Amino acid sequence: MKNNFPNSFAHIRLEAITRNIKKIKERTGGKKILSVVKCDAYRHGAAEVSKHIEEHIDWLAVATVDEGIELRMKGIKKPILIFGVPTYDNAAAYITHNLTATISHVTHFSILMDGTGYHLNFDTGMGRLGFSPEQREEVRTLAVMNQRLVCKGIYSHYATADDPGSDFATLQHKRFKSLLNSFSEVPLVHMSNTGAATNYPEFNHFDMVRTGLGMLGYNSGETRHHWLEHALTWKSVATQVRPIKKGDVVSYSSTWSCPEDGFLATIPVGYGDGIPRSLSNKLYVTIDEKQYPQVGNVTMDYIMVFLGDDKVPVGAEVTLLGGTSWNAYNWAEAAQTNVHEIFTNITPRVDKRYSND
Ligand SMILES: *Cc1c(COP(=O)(O)O)cnc(C)c1O
């Protein structure tokens, strides 16, 4: 969908992303950086973000082959790792578009076409994709036998690095380290995500750190790393402002009734744009640096905001997320989810505008 007349826009500061990458690199002792731009860079715009950061990073990664193809179509040159699984359907695309595969199952060795580059994925405790550490010798043998493919790296993924002090993260780290003995000739080793890079600076981060949320200025879990800069601010405008009387009710199911005479603003964004319905009667937004409560149920296309005595003008700028308003941590906490989901919920209805600051 093309946004000729968008109701809201996400303003993304590209240089903030570059600064975050540099800080994460510093914190991990200058390791290589793989930027995770799956799901359209958590809706920050994969191509735009990748283009801007390309010279400061070493690798990119996305979840699906289609996401990789889109980046190549838009002129991205950096190596692109696909986290997802190769199939007979998509195997040729790795060659055509110069994408690096992940081999996480023995069948993948025969599925991929001659000359395809790949990283091995070991499951050290995530319980999602990857070989079990017990398969190390079998996998090593397959890698040696399949010289028609090019082994470029080996990785694993933490399940609990979002919070500091996790014994399980330490255990995963140990498991991964010990299986590396069988793969000493593999040129690139990586395991740390944003959580591991920010919460566990003392860990061995091997050759490269993978960061998605961190480069966008956030981390998941309880600790908040304020040395990261939030890159995105989501704004809309008040499309209608009208008086409201004490006792008047607002929105579907009439969950809110007005406590005192005042003004009500209607903002043209709803759960169809990415505002979780679970934030109904919880969210605060900012107009002219002042916070106002969102009231009544979030609808597909609109939210309503109680202004008290403030009769703000129609067309007034409303900050929904970031800047002087609630940030994505506040949203995630109130919606009982993680910051990743708050961002991936943002739909293509929301226009994206970029600046180089
Ligand atoms: C999504 C993902 C990441 C990035 O995680 P962040 O918490 O955003 O840094 C890293 N590695 C893998 C395998 C992933 O799927």
Coordinates of N, CA and C in Angstrom, one line a residue, residues 137-298:
E137 N 29.9 -34.3 15.7 CA 30.8 -35.0 14.8 C 30.1 -35.4 13.5
E138 N 28.8 -35.7 13.6 CA 28.0 -36.0 12.4 C 28.0 -34.8 11.5
V139 N 27.8 -33.7 12.1 CA 27.6 -32.4 11.3 C 29.0 -32.0 10.7
R140 N 30.0 -32.2 11.5 CA 31.4 -32.0 11.0 C 31.7 -32.8 9.8
T141 N 31.3 -34.1 9.9 CA 31.6 -35.0 8.7 C 30.8 -34.6 7.5
L142 N 29.5 -34.2 7.7 CA 28.7 -33.7 6.6 C 29.3 -32.5 5.9
A143 N 29.8 -31.6 6.8 CA 30.4 -30.3 6.3 C 31.6 -30.6 5.5
V144 N 32.5 -31.6 5.9 CA 33.7 -32.0 5.2 C 33.3 -32.7 3.9
M145 N 32.3 -33.5 3.9 CA 31.9 -34.3 2.7 C 31.3 -33.4 1.7
N146 N 30.6 -32.3 2.1 CA 29.9 -31.4 1.2 C 30.8 -30.2 0.8
Q147 N 31.9 -30.4 0.1 CA 32.7 -29.3 -0.3 C 32.1 -28.5 -1.4
R148 N 31.0 -29.0 -2.0 CA 30.3 -28.2 -3.0 C 29.6 -27.0 -2.4
L149 N 29.5 -27.0 -1.0 CA 28.9 -25.9 -0.3 C 30.0 -25.2 0.4
V150 N 29.8 -23.9 0.8 CA 30.9 -23.1 1.4 C 30.5 -22.8 2.9
C151 N 31.2 -23.4 3.8 CA 30.9 -23.1 5.2 C 31.6 -21.8 5.6
K152 N 30.7 -20.8 6.0 CA 31.2 -19.4 6.3 C 31.1 -19.1 7.8
G153 N 30.4 -19.9 8.5 CA 30.2 -19.5 10.0 C 29.5 -20.6 10.7
I154 N 29.4 -20.3 12.1 CA 28.7 -21.2 13.0 C 28.1 -20.4 14.1
Y155 N 26.8 -20.6 14.4 CA 26.2 -19.8 15.5 C 25.3 -20.6 16.3
S156 N 24.9 -19.9 17.4 CA 23.8 -20.5 18.3 C 23.1 -19.3 18.8
H157 N 22.0 -19.5 19.6 CA 21.1 -18.4 20.0 C 20.7 -18.5 21.5
Y158 N 20.8 -17.5 22.2 CA 20.5 -17.5 23.7 C 18.9 -17.4 23.8
A159 N 18.5 -18.1 24.9 CA 17.0 -18.1 25.2 C 16.8 -17.1 26.3
T160 N 17.7 -16.8 27.2 CA 17.5 -16.0 28.4 C 18.4 -14.8 28.6
A161 N 19.1 -14.3 27.6 CA 20.0 -13.3 27.7 C 19.4 -11.9 27.9
D162 N 18.1 -11.8 27.8 CA 17.4 -10.5 27.9 C 17.6 -10.0 29.4
D163 N 17.7 -10.9 30.3 CA 17.9 -10.5 31.7 C 19.3 -10.9 32.2
P164 N 19.9 -10.0 32.9 CA 21.3 -10.3 33.4 C 21.3 -11.4 34.5
G165 N 22.4 -12.0 34.6 CA 22.6 -13.0 35.7 C 21.9 -14.3 35.5
S166 N 21.6 -14.7 34.2 CA 20.9 -16.0 34.0 C 21.9 -17.1 34.0
D167 N 21.7 -18.1 34.8 CA 22.5 -19.3 34.8 C 22.4 -20.1 33.5
F168 N 21.2 -20.0 33.0 CA 20.9 -20.8 31.7 C 21.7 -20.2 30.6
A169 N 21.9 -18.8 30.5 CA 22.7 -18.2 29.5 C 24.1 -18.6 29.7
T170 N 24.6 -18.7 30.9 CA 26.0 -19.2 31.2 C 26.1 -20.6 30.7
L171 N 25.1 -21.4 30.9 CA 25.2 -22.8 30.5 C 25.2 -22.9 29.0
Q172 N 24.4 -22.2 28.3 CA 24.4 -22.2 26.8 C 25.7 -21.7 26.3
H173 N 26.3 -20.7 26.9 CA 27.6 -20.2 26.5 C 28.6 -21.3 26.6
K174 N 28.6 -22.1 27.7 CA 29.5 -23.1 27.9 C 29.3 -24.3 26.9
R175 N 28.1 -24.6 26.6 CA 27.8 -25.7 25.7 C 28.3 -25.3 24.3
F176 N 28.1 -24.1 23.9 CA 28.5 -23.6 22.6 C 30.0 -23.7 22.4
K177 N 30.7 -23.1 23.5 CA 32.1 -23.0 23.5 C 32.8 -24.4 23.3
S178 N 32.2 -25.4 24.0 CA 32.8 -26.7 24.0 C 32.6 -27.4 22.7
L179 N 31.5 -27.1 22.0 CA 31.4 -27.8 20.7 C 32.2 -27.2 19.6
L180 N 32.7 -26.0 19.9 CA 33.5 -25.3 18.8 C 34.9 -26.0 18.6
N181 N 35.3 -26.9 19.5 CA 36.5 -27.7 19.3 C 36.4 -28.4 17.9
S182 N 35.2 -28.9 17.6 CA 35.1 -29.7 16.4 C 35.0 -28.8 15.1
F183 N 35.0 -27.5 15.3 CA 34.8 -26.6 14.1 C 35.9 -25.5 14.1
S184 N 37.1 -25.9 14.5 CA 38.1 -24.8 14.7 C 38.4 -24.1 13.3
E185 N 38.2 -24.7 12.2 CA 38.5 -24.1 10.9 C 37.4 -23.2 10.4
V186 N 36.2 -23.2 11.1 CA 35.1 -22.3 10.6 C 35.5 -20.9 10.9
P187 N 35.4 -20.0 9.9 CA 36.0 -18.7 10.0 C 35.2 -17.7 10.9
L188 N 33.9 -17.9 11.1 CA 33.1 -16.9 11.8 C 32.2 -17.5 12.8
V189 N 32.4 -17.1 14.1 CA 31.6 -17.7 15.2 C 30.8 -16.6 15.9
H190 N 29.5 -16.9 16.1 CA 28.7 -15.8 16.7 C 27.5 -16.5 17.5
M191 N 27.2 -15.8 18.6 CA 26.1 -16.3 19.5 C 25.3 -15.1 20.1
S192 N 26.0 -14.0 20.4 CA 25.3 -13.0 21.2 C 24.3 -12.2 20.4
N193 N 23.1 -12.0 21.0 CA 22.1 -11.1 20.5 C 22.2 -9.8 21.3
T194 N 21.3 -8.9 21.2 CA 21.3 -7.6 21.9 C 21.4 -7.9 23.4
G195 N 20.6 -8.8 23.9 CA 20.6 -9.1 25.4 C 22.0 -9.5 25.9
A196 N 22.6 -10.4 25.2 CA 23.9 -10.9 25.6 C 25.0 -9.8 25.5
A197 N 24.9 -9.0 24.4 CA 25.9 -8.0 24.2 C 25.8 -6.9 25.2
T198 N 24.5 -6.6 25.7 CA 24.4 -5.4 26.6 C 24.4 -5.9 28.1
N199 N 23.8 -7.1 28.3 CA 23.8 -7.5 29.7 C 25.0 -8.4 30.2
Y200 N 25.7 -8.9 29.3 CA 26.8 -9.8 29.6 C 28.1 -9.4 28.9
P201 N 28.6 -8.1 29.2 CA 29.8 -7.7 28.5 C 31.0 -8.6 28.8
E202 N 30.9 -9.3 29.9 CA 32.0 -10.2 30.3 C 32.1 -11.5 29.5
F203 N 31.0 -11.8 28.8 CA 31.0 -13.1 28.0 C 32.0 -13.0 26.9
N204 N 32.4 -14.2 26.4 CA 33.1 -14.3 25.1 C 32.0 -14.0 24.0
H205 N 32.2 -13.0 23.3 CA 31.2 -12.7 22.2 C 31.8 -13.3 20.9
F206 N 32.8 -14.1 20.9 CA 33.3 -14.8 19.8 C 33.7 -13.8 18.7
D207 N 33.3 -14.0 17.4 CA 33.8 -13.0 16.4 C 32.9 -11.9 16.1
M208 N 31.6 -12.1 16.4 CA 30.6 -11.2 15.9 C 29.4 -11.2 16.9
V209 N 28.7 -10.0 16.9 CA 27.5 -9.8 17.7 C 26.3 -9.5 16.8
R210 N 25.2 -10.2 17.1 CA 24.0 -9.9 16.3 C 23.1 -9.0 17.1
T211 N 22.8 -7.8 16.5 CA 21.9 -6.9 17.2 C 20.7 -6.4 16.3
G212 N 19.5 -6.6 16.8 CA 18.4 -6.0 16.1 C 17.8 -4.9 16.9
L213 N 17.2 -5.2 18.0 CA 16.5 -4.2 18.9 C 17.5 -3.2 19.5
G214 N 18.7 -3.7 19.8 CA 19.7 -2.8 20.4 C 20.1 -1.7 19.5
M215 N 20.3 -1.9 18.2 CA 20.7 -0.8 17.3 C 19.6 0.2 17.1
L216 N 18.3 -0.3 17.4 CA 17.2 0.7 17.4 C 17.0 1.4 18.7
G217 N 17.8 1.1 19.7 CA 17.9 1.9 20.9 C 17.2 1.3 22.1
Y218 N 16.8 0.0 22.0 CA 16.1 -0.6 23.1 C 16.7 -2.0 23.4
N219 N 16.4 -2.5 24.6 CA 16.7 -3.9 24.9 C 15.5 -4.5 25.5
S220 N 15.4 -5.8 25.4 CA 14.3 -6.5 26.0 C 14.6 -6.8 27.4
G221 N 13.6 -7.3 28.2 CA 13.9 -7.7 29.6 C 13.8 -6.5 30.5
E222 N 14.2 -6.8 31.8 CA 14.0 -5.8 32.9 C 14.9 -4.6 32.8
T223 N 16.2 -4.9 32.5 CA 17.2 -3.8 32.6 C 17.0 -2.9 31.4
R224 N 17.1 -1.6 31.6 CA 17.0 -0.6 30.5 C 18.4 0.0 30.3
H225 N 18.9 -0.1 29.1 CA 20.2 0.5 28.9 C 20.0 1.9 28.3
H226 N 20.1 2.9 29.2 CA 19.9 4.3 28.7 C 21.0 4.9 27.9
W227 N 22.1 4.1 27.7 CA 23.1 4.6 26.8 C 22.8 4.3 25.4
L228 N 21.7 3.6 25.1 CA 21.2 3.4 23.8 C 20.1 4.5 23.5
E229 N 20.1 5.0 22.2 CA 19.2 6.1 21.9 C 18.0 5.5 21.1
H230 N 16.8 5.9 21.5 CA 15.6 5.4 20.7 C 15.6 6.1 19.3
A231 N 15.5 5.2 18.3 CA 15.6 5.8 16.9 C 14.2 6.3 16.4
L232 N 13.1 5.7 16.9 CA 11.8 6.0 16.3 C 10.8 6.8 17.2
T233 N 10.2 7.7 16.5 CA 9.1 8.5 17.2 C 7.8 8.4 16.3
W234 N 6.7 8.0 16.9 CA 5.5 7.8 16.1 C 4.5 8.9 16.4
K235 N 4.1 9.6 15.3 CA 3.3 10.8 15.5 C 2.0 10.8 14.6
S236 N 1.0 11.4 15.1 CA -0.2 11.6 14.3 C -0.8 13.0 14.6
V237 N -2.0 13.3 14.2 CA -2.6 14.6 14.5 C -4.0 14.4 15.1
A238 N -4.5 15.4 15.8 CA -5.9 15.4 16.2 C -6.8 15.7 15.0
T239 N -7.7 14.8 14.6 CA -8.5 15.1 13.5 C -9.9 15.6 13.9
Q240 N -10.2 15.5 15.2 CA -11.5 16.1 15.6 C -11.3 16.4 17.1
V241 N -11.8 17.6 17.5 CA -11.8 18.0 18.9 C -13.2 18.5 19.2
R242 N -13.8 18.0 20.3 CA -15.1 18.4 20.6 C -15.4 18.4 22.1
P243 N -16.4 19.2 22.5 CA -16.7 19.2 24.0 C -17.3 17.8 24.4
I244 N -17.0 17.4 25.6 CA -17.6 16.2 26.2 C -18.1 16.5 27.6
K245 N -19.3 15.9 27.9 CA -19.9 16.2 29.2 C -19.7 15.1 30.2
K246 N -19.6 15.5 31.5 CA -19.5 14.5 32.6 C -20.6 13.4 32.4
G247 N -20.1 12.2 32.4 CA -21.1 11.1 32.3 C -21.2 10.5 30.9
D248 N -20.7 11.3 29.8 CA -20.7 10.8 28.5 C -19.8 9.6 28.4
V249 N -20.2 8.6 27.5 CA -19.3 7.4 27.4 C -18.6 7.4 26.0
V250 N -17.5 6.7 25.9 CA -16.7 6.8 24.7 C -16.3 5.4 24.2
S251 N -16.5 5.2 22.9 CA -16.0 4.0 22.2 C -16.8 2.7 22.5
Y252 N -16.4 1.7 21.7 CA -17.1 0.3 21.8 C -17.2 -0.1 23.2
S253 N -18.3 -0.7 23.5 CA -18.5 -1.3 24.9 C -18.6 -0.3 26.0
S254 N -18.5 1.0 25.6 CA -18.6 2.1 26.6 C -17.8 1.8 27.9
T255 N -16.5 1.6 27.7 CA -15.8 1.2 28.9 C -15.3 2.4 29.7
W256 N -15.5 3.6 29.1 CA -15.0 4.9 29.8 C -16.1 5.9 29.9
S257 N -16.3 6.4 31.0 CA -17.3 7.5 31.1 C -16.6 8.8 31.6
C258 N -17.0 9.9 31.1 CA -16.3 11.1 31.3 C -16.4 11.6 32.7
P259 N -15.3 11.9 33.4 CA -15.4 12.3 34.9 C -15.8 13.7 35.1
E260 N -15.6 14.6 34.1 CA -15.9 16.0 34.2 C -16.0 16.6 32.9
D261 N -16.8 17.7 32.7 CA -16.9 18.4 31.4 C -15.5 18.8 30.9
G262 N -15.4 18.6 29.6 CA -14.0 19.0 29.0 C -14.0 18.8 27.5
F263 N -12.9 18.4 27.0 CA -12.7 18.2 25.5 C -12.2 16.8 25.2
L264 N -12.6 16.3 24.1 CA -12.2 15.0 23.7 C -11.6 15.1 22.3
A265 N -10.4 14.5 22.1 CA -9.8 14.5 20.7 C -9.9 13.1 20.1
T266 N -10.1 13.1 18.8 CA -10.1 11.8 18.1 C -8.8 11.8 17.2
I267 N -8.1 10.7 17.4 CA -6.8 10.6 16.7 C -6.9 9.4 15.7
P268 N -6.6 9.6 14.4 CA -6.9 8.6 13.4 C -5.9 7.4 13.3
V269 N -5.6 6.8 14.4 CA -4.8 5.6 14.4 C -5.4 4.6 15.5
G270 N -5.4 3.3 15.1 CA -5.9 2.3 16.0 C -5.2 1.1 15.9
Y271 N -5.9 0.0 16.3 CA -5.1 -1.3 16.2 C -4.8 -1.7 14.8
G272 N -5.5 -1.2 13.8 CA -5.1 -1.4 12.4 C -3.8 -0.8 12.0
D273 N -3.3 0.1 12.9 CA -2.0 0.8 12.6 C -0.9 0.2 13.5
G274 N -1.4 -0.5 14.6 CA -0.4 -1.1 15.5 C -0.5 -0.7 17.0
I275 N -1.6 0.0 17.3 CA -1.8 0.3 18.7 C -2.5 -0.9 19.4
P276 N -1.9 -1.7 20.2 CA -2.5 -2.9 20.8 C -3.8 -2.5 21.5
R277 N -4.9 -3.3 21.2 CA -6.2 -3.0 21.8 C -6.1 -3.2 23.3
S278 N -5.1 -4.0 23.7 CA -4.9 -4.2 25.2 C -4.4 -2.9 25.9
L279 N -4.1 -1.9 25.1 CA -3.7 -0.6 25.8 C -4.9 0.3 26.0
S280 N -6.1 -0.2 25.7 CA -7.3 0.6 25.9 C -7.4 1.1 27.3
N281 N -7.6 2.4 27.5 CA -7.7 3.0 28.8 C -6.4 3.0 29.6
K282 N -5.3 2.7 28.9 CA -4.0 2.6 29.7 C -2.9 3.6 29.1
L283 N -3.0 3.8 27.8 CA -2.0 4.6 27.0 C -2.1 6.0 27.3
Y284 N -1.0 6.7 27.3 CA -0.9 8.2 27.4 C -0.2 8.7 26.1
V285 N -0.7 9.8 25.6 CA -0.1 10.4 24.4 C 0.3 11.8 24.7
T286 N 1.1 12.5 23.9 CA 1.5 13.8 24.2 C 1.1 14.8 23.1
I287 N 0.5 15.9 23.6 CA 0.2 17.0 22.6 C 0.8 18.2 23.2
D288 N 1.7 18.9 22.5 CA 2.4 20.1 22.9 C 3.1 19.8 24.3
E289 N 3.8 18.7 24.4 CA 4.6 18.4 25.6 C 3.8 18.0 26.8
K290 N 2.4 17.9 26.7 CA 1.6 17.6 27.8 C 1.0 16.2 27.6
Q291 N 1.0 15.3 28.6 CA 0.5 14.0 28.4 C -1.0 13.9 28.7
Y292 N -1.7 13.2 27.9 CA -3.2 13.0 28.0 C -3.5 11.6 27.9
P293 N -4.6 11.1 28.7 CA -4.9 9.7 28.7 C -5.8 9.3 27.4
Q294 N -5.5 8.2 26.9 CA -6.3 7.6 25.8 C -7.5 7.0 26.6
V295 N -8.7 7.2 26.1 CA -9.9 6.7 26.8 C -10.8 5.9 26.0
G296 N -11.5 4.9 26.6 CA -12.3 4.0 25.9 C -11.5 3.0 25.1
N297 N -12.2 2.0 24.5 CA -11.5 1.0 23.8 C -10.8 1.5 22.5
V298 N -9.6 1.1 22.3 CA -8.9 1.3 21.0 C -9.7 0.7 19.9

